mmCIF file of C-alpha atoms and ligand atoms in Angstrom:
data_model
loop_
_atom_site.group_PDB
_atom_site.id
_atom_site.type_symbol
_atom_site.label_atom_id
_atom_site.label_comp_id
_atom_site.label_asym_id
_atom_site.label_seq_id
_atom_site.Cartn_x
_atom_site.Cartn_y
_atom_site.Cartn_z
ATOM 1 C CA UNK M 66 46.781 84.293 120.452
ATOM 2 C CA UNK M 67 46.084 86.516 123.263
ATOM 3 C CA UNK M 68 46.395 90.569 122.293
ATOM 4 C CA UNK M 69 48.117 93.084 124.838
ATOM 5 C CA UNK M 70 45.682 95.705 124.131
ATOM 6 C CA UNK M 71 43.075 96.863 126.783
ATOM 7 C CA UNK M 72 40.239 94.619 125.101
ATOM 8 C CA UNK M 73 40.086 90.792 125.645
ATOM 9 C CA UNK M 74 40.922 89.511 122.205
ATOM 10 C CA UNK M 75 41.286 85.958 120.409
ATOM 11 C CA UNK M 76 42.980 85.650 116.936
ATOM 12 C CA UNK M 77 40.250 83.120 114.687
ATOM 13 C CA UNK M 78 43.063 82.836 112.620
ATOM 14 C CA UNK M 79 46.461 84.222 111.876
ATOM 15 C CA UNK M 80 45.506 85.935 109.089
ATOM 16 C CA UNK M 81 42.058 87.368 110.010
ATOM 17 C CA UNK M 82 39.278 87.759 112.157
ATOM 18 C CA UNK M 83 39.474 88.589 116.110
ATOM 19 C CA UNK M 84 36.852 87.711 118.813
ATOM 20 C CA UNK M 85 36.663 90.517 121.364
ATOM 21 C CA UNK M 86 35.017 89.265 124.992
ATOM 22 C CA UNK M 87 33.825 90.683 127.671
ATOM 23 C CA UNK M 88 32.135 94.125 126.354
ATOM 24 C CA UNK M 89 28.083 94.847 126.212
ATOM 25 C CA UNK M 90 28.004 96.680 122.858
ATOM 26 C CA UNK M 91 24.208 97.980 124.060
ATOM 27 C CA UNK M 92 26.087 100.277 126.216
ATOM 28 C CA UNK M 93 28.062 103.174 125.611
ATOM 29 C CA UNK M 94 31.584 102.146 124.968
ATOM 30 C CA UNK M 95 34.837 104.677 126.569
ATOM 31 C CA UNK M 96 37.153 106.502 124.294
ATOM 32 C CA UNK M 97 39.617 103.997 125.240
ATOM 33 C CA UNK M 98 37.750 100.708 124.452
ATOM 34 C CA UNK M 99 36.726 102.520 120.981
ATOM 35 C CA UNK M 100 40.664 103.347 120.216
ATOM 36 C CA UNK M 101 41.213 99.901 120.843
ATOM 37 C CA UNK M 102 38.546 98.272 118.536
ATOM 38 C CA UNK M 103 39.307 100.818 115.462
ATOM 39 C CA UNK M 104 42.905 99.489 116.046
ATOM 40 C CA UNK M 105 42.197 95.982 116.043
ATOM 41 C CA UNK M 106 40.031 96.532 113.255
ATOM 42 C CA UNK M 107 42.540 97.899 111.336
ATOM 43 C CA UNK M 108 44.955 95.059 111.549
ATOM 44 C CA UNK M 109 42.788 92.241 111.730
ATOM 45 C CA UNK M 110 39.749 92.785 108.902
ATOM 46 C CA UNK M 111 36.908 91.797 110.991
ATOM 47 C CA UNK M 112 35.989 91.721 114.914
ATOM 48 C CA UNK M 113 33.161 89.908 116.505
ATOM 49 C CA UNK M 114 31.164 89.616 119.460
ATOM 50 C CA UNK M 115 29.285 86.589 121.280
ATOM 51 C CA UNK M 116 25.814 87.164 122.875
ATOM 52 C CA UNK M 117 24.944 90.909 122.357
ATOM 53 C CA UNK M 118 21.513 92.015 122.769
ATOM 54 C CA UNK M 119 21.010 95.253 121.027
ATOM 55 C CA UNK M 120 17.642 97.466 119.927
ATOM 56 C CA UNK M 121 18.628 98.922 116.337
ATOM 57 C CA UNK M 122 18.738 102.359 117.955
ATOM 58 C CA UNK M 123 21.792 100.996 119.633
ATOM 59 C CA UNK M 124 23.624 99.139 116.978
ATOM 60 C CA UNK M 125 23.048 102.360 115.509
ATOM 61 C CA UNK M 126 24.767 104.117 118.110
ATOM 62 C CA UNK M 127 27.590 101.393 118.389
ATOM 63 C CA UNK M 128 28.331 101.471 114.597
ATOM 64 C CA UNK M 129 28.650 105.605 115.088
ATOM 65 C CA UNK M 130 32.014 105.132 117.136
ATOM 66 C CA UNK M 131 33.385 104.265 113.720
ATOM 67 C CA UNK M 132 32.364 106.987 111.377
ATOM 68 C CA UNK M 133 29.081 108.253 109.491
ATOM 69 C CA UNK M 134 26.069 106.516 109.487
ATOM 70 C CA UNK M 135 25.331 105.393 105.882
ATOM 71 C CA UNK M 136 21.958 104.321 104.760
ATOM 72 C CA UNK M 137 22.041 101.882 101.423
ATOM 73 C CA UNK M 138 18.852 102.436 98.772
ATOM 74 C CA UNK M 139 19.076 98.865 97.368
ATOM 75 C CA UNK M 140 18.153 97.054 100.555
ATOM 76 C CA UNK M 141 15.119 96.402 102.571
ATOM 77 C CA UNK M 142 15.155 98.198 106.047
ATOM 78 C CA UNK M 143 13.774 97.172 109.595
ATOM 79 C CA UNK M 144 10.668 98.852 109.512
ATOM 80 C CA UNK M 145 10.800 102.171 110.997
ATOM 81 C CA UNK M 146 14.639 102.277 110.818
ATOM 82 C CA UNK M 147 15.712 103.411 107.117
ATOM 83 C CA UNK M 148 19.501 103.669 108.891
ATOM 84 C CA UNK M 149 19.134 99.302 109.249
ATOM 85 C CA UNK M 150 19.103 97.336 106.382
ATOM 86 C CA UNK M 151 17.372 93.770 106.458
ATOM 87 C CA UNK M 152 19.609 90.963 105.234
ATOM 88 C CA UNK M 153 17.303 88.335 105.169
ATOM 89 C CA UNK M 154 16.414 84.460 103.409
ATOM 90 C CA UNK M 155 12.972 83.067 103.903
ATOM 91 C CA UNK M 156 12.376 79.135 104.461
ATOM 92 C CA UNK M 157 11.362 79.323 100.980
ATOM 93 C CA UNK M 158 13.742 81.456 99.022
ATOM 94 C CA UNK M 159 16.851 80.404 96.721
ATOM 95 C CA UNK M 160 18.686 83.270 96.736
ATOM 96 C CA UNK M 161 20.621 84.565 99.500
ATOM 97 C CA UNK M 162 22.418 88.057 99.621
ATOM 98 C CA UNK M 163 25.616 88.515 99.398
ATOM 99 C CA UNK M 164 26.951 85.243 98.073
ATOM 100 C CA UNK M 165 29.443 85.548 95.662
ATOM 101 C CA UNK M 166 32.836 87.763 97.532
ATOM 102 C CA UNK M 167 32.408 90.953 97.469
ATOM 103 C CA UNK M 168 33.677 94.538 98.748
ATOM 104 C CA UNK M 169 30.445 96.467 99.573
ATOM 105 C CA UNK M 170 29.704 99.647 97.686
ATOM 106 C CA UNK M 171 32.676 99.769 95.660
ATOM 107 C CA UNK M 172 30.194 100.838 93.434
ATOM 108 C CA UNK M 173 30.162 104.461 95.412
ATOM 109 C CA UNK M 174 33.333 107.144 95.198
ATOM 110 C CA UNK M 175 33.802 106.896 98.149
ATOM 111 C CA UNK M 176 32.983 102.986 99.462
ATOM 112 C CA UNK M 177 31.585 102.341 102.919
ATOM 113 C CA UNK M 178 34.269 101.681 105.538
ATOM 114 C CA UNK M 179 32.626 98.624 106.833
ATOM 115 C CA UNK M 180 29.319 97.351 108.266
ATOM 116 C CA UNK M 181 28.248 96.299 111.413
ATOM 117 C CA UNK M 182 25.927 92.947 111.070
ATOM 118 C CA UNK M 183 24.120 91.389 113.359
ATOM 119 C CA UNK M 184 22.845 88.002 113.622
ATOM 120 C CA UNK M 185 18.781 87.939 114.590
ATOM 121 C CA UNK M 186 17.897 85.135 113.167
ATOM 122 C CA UNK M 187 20.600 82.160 111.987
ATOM 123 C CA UNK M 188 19.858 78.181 111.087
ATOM 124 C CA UNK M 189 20.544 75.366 112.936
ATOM 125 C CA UNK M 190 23.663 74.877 110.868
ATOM 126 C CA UNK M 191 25.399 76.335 107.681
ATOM 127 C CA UNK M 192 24.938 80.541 106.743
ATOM 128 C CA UNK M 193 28.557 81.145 107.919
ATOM 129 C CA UNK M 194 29.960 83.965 106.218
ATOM 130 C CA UNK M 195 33.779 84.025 104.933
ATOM 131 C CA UNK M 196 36.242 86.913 105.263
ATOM 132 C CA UNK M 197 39.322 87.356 103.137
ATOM 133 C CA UNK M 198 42.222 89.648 103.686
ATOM 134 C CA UNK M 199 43.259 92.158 100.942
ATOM 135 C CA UNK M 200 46.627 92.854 102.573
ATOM 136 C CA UNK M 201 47.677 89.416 102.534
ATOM 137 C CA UNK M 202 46.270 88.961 99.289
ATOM 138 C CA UNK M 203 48.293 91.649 97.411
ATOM 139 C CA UNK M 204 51.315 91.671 99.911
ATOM 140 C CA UNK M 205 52.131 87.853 98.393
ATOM 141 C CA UNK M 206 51.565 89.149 94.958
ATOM 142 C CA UNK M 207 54.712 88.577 92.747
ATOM 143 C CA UNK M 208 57.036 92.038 92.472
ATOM 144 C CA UNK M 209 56.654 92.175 88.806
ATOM 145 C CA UNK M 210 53.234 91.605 89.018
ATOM 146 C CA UNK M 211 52.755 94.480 91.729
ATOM 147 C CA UNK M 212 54.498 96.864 89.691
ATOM 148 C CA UNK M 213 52.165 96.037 86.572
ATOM 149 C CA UNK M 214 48.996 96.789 88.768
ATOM 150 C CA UNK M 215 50.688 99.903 90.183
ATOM 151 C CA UNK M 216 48.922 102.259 87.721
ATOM 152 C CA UNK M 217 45.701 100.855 87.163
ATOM 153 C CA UNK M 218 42.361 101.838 87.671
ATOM 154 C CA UNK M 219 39.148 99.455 87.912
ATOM 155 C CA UNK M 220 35.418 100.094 87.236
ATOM 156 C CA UNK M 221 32.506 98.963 90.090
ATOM 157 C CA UNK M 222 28.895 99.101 89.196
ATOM 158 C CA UNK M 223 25.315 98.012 90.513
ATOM 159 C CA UNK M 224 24.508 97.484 86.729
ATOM 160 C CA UNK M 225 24.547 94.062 86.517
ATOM 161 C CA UNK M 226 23.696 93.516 90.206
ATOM 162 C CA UNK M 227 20.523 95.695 90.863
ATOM 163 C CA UNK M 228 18.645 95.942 87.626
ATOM 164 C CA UNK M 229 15.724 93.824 86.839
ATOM 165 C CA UNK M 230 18.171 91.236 84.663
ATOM 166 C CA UNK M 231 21.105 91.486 86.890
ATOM 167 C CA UNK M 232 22.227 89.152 89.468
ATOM 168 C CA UNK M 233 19.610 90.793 92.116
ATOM 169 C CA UNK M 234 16.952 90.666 89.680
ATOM 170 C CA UNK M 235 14.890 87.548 90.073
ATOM 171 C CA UNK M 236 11.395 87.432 91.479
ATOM 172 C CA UNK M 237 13.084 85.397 94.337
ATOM 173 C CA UNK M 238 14.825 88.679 96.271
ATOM 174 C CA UNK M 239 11.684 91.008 95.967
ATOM 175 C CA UNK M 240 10.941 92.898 99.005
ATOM 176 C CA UNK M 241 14.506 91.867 100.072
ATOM 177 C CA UNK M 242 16.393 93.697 97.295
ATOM 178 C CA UNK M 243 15.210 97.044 95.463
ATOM 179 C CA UNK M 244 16.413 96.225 91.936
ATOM 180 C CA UNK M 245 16.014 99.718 89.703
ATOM 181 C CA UNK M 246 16.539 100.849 86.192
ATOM 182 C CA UNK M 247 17.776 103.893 86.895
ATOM 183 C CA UNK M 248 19.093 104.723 90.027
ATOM 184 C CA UNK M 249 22.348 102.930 88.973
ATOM 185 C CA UNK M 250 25.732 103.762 90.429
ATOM 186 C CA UNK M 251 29.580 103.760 89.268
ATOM 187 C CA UNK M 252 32.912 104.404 90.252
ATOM 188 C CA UNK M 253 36.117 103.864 89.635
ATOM 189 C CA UNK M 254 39.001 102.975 92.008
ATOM 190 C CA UNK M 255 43.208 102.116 91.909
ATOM 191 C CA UNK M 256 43.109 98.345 92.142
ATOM 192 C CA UNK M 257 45.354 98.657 94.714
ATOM 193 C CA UNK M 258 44.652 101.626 97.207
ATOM 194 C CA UNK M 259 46.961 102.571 100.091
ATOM 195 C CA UNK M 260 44.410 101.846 102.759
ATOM 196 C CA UNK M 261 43.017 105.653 104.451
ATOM 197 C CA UNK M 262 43.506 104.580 108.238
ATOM 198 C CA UNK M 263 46.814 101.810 108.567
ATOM 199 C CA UNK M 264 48.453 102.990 105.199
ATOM 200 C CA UNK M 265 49.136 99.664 104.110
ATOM 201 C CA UNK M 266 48.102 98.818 100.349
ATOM 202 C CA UNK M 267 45.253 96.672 99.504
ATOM 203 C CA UNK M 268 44.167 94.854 96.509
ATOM 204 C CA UNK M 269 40.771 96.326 95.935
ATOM 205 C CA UNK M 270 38.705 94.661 93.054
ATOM 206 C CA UNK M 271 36.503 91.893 93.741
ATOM 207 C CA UNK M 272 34.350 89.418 92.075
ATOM 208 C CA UNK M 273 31.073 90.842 92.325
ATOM 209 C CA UNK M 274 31.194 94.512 91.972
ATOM 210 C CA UNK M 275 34.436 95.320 89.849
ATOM 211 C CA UNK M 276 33.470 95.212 85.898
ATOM 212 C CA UNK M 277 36.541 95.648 84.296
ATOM 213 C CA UNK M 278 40.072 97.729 84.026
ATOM 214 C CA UNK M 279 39.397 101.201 83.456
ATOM 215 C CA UNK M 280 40.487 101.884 79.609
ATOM 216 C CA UNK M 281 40.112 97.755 79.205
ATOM 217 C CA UNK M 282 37.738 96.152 77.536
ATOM 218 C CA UNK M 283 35.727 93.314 79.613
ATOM 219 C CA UNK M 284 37.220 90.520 77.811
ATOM 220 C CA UNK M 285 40.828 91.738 78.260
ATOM 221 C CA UNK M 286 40.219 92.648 81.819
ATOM 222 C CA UNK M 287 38.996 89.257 82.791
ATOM 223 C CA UNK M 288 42.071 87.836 82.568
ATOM 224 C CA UNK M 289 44.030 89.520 84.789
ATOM 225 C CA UNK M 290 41.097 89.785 86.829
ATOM 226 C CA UNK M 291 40.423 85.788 87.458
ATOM 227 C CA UNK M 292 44.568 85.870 88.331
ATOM 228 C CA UNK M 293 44.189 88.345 91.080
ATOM 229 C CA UNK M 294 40.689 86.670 92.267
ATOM 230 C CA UNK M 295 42.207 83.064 92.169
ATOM 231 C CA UNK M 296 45.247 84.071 94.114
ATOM 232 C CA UNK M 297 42.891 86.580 96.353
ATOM 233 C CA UNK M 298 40.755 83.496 97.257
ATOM 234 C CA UNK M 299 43.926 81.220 98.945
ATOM 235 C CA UNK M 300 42.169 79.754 102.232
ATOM 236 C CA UNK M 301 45.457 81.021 104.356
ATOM 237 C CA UNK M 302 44.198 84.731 103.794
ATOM 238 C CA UNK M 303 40.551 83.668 105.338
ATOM 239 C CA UNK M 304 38.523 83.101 108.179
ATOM 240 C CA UNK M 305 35.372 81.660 108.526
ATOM 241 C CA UNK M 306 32.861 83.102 110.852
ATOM 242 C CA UNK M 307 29.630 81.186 112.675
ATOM 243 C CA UNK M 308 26.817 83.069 113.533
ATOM 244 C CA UNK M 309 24.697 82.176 116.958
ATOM 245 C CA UNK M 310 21.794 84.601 117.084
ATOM 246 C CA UNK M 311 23.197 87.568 119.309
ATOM 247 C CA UNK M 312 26.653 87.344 117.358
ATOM 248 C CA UNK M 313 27.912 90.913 115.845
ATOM 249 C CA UNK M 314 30.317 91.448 113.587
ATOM 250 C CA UNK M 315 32.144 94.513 112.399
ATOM 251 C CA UNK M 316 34.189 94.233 109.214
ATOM 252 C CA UNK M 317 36.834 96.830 108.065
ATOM 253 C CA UNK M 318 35.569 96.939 103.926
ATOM 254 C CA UNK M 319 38.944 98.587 102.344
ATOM 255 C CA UNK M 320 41.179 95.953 103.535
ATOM 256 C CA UNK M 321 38.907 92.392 102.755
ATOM 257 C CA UNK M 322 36.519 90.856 100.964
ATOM 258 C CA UNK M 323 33.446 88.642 102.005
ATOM 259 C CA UNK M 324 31.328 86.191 101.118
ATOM 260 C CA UNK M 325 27.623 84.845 102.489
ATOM 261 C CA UNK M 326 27.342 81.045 102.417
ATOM 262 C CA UNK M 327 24.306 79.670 101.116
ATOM 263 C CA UNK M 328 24.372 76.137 102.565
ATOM 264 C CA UNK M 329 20.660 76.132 104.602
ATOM 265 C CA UNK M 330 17.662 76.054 102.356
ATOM 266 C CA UNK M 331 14.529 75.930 104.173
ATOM 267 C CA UNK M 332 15.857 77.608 107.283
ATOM 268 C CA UNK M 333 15.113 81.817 108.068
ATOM 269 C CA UNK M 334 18.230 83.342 108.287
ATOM 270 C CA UNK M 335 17.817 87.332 108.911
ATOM 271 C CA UNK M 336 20.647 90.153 109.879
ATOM 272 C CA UNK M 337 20.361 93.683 110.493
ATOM 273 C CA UNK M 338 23.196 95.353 108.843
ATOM 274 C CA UNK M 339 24.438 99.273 109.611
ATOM 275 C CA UNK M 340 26.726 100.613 107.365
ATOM 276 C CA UNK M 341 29.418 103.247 107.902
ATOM 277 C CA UNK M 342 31.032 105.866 105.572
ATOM 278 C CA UNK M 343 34.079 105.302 104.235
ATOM 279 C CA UNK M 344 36.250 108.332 102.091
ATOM 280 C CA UNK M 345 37.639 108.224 98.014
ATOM 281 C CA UNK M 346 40.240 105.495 98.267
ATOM 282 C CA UNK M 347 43.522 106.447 96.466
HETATM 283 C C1 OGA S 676 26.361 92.110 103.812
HETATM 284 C C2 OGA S 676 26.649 90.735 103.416
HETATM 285 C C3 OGA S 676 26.853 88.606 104.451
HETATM 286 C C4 OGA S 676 26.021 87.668 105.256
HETATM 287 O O1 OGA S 676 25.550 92.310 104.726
HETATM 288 O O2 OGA S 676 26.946 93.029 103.215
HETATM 289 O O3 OGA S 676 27.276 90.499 102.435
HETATM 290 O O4 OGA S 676 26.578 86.645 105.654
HETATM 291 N N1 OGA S 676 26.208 89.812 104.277
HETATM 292 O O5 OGA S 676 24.838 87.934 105.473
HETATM 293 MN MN1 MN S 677 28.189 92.373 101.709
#
């Protein structure tokens, strides 16, 4: 599907995921072309871009069009550049980042508003990453169920991601992943939030940050919780991106999920991430 808006634009599938042509993200981009893109982000989840060449003091720069630049403690950085996080799998590693769908930071009051990742470094084949969309996922929710979640709050940690024992903790991701004991963080958020820029709502818990219903224990909250992720995980609401090195994408966090495939063992796969602030959902 072709869009009418001043970008060049192709739909990856009806339900998310756009490819915008023709635009050299290393250079400064107009008002205009920036409307467009936080508009298009906004409806379609994620945005990409073939064959970019960027230094990360201009990703930097690119991913400031879209908000505040936030820097995330429990990743590795390109050296010299706190602001540019280093998602990266050796040859030799299991563990990839990122693997099981997740929203990131939902762990923080106020969760980032997306990232911008680039691809530096991808394998021959496999490392695709998946996108899901939120909207579609609660908008196809039953009424009665809608108006059961309509009050509820859910819980997001980094407990049992980033500590020693948690899902992070393995000798495997050091140097990748800063696992900690104590710089833990929590927060709660409506599981469905009336998303801050388009207004429409979102489901907003996910399988790898959200720990249970707030005022629920874990047990009782993983029922409901494996509905709403079974039902959030229908392949109509997804797209499927595949990286070639020079490939950025720029997902809107509020309004999907994602997921890092880890289908390429004993290839280097390694993407410089930039995060941007997002505001208290509600
Ligand atoms: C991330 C992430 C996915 C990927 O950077 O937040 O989950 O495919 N990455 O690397
Ligand atoms: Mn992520």
């Amino acid at each position: 599907m072709k869009s009418t808006i001043c970008l060049n634009t192709h739909s990856l599938t009806p339900s998310i995921g756009e490819e915008v042509t023709d635009i050299d993200l290393s250079k400064p981009i107009s008002r205009d072309a920036s409307d467009c893109l936080r508009a298009l982000l906004g409806s379609r989840g994620m945005i990409f871009f073939r064959n970019q060449d960027l230094t990360p003091e201009q990703q930097i720069s690119f991913a400031s069009n879209f908000g505040e630049i936030l820097v995330n403690p429990y990743f590795a950085s390109v050296p010299g550049h706190p602001a540019v996080a280093q998602v990266l799998k050796e040859p030799d590693q299991k563990q990839n980042i990122g693997e099981r769908w997740h929203t990131d930071n939902s762990y923080d009051v106020a969760p980032a508003l997306g990232s911008v990742l680039y691809a530096k470094e991808v394998p021959p084949t496999g490392g695709d990453t998946l996108f899901a969309n939120m909207y579609a996922a609660y908008d196809s929710l039953s009424e009665g169920l809608k108006r059961t979640l309509v009050n509820l709050r859910a819980v997001h940690s980094t407990r049992h991601i980033f500590s020693k024992d948690g899902y992070h903790g393995s000798r495997d991701t050091d140097g990748r992943i800063r696992t900690t004991e104590t710089n833990h963080r929590e927060a709660d958020h409506p599981v469905v939030i009336t998303h801050p820029i388009s207004g429409n709502k979102a489901l907003f818990v996910n399988p790898g940050l959200t720990t249970h219903i707030a005022g629920w224990t874990v047990e009782e909250s993983h029922s409901l919780l494996r509905v709403l992720y079974e039902h959030a995980q229908r392949p109509e609401f997804q797209c499927r991106l595949r990286w070639q090195a020079g490939t950025i994408a720029l997902w809107d966090n509020r309004c999907t999920w994602h997921k890092a495939l880890n289908d390429y063992s004993g290839y280097r796969r390694l993407m410089h991430r930039v995060q941007i602030q997002g505001v208290q959902l509600h």
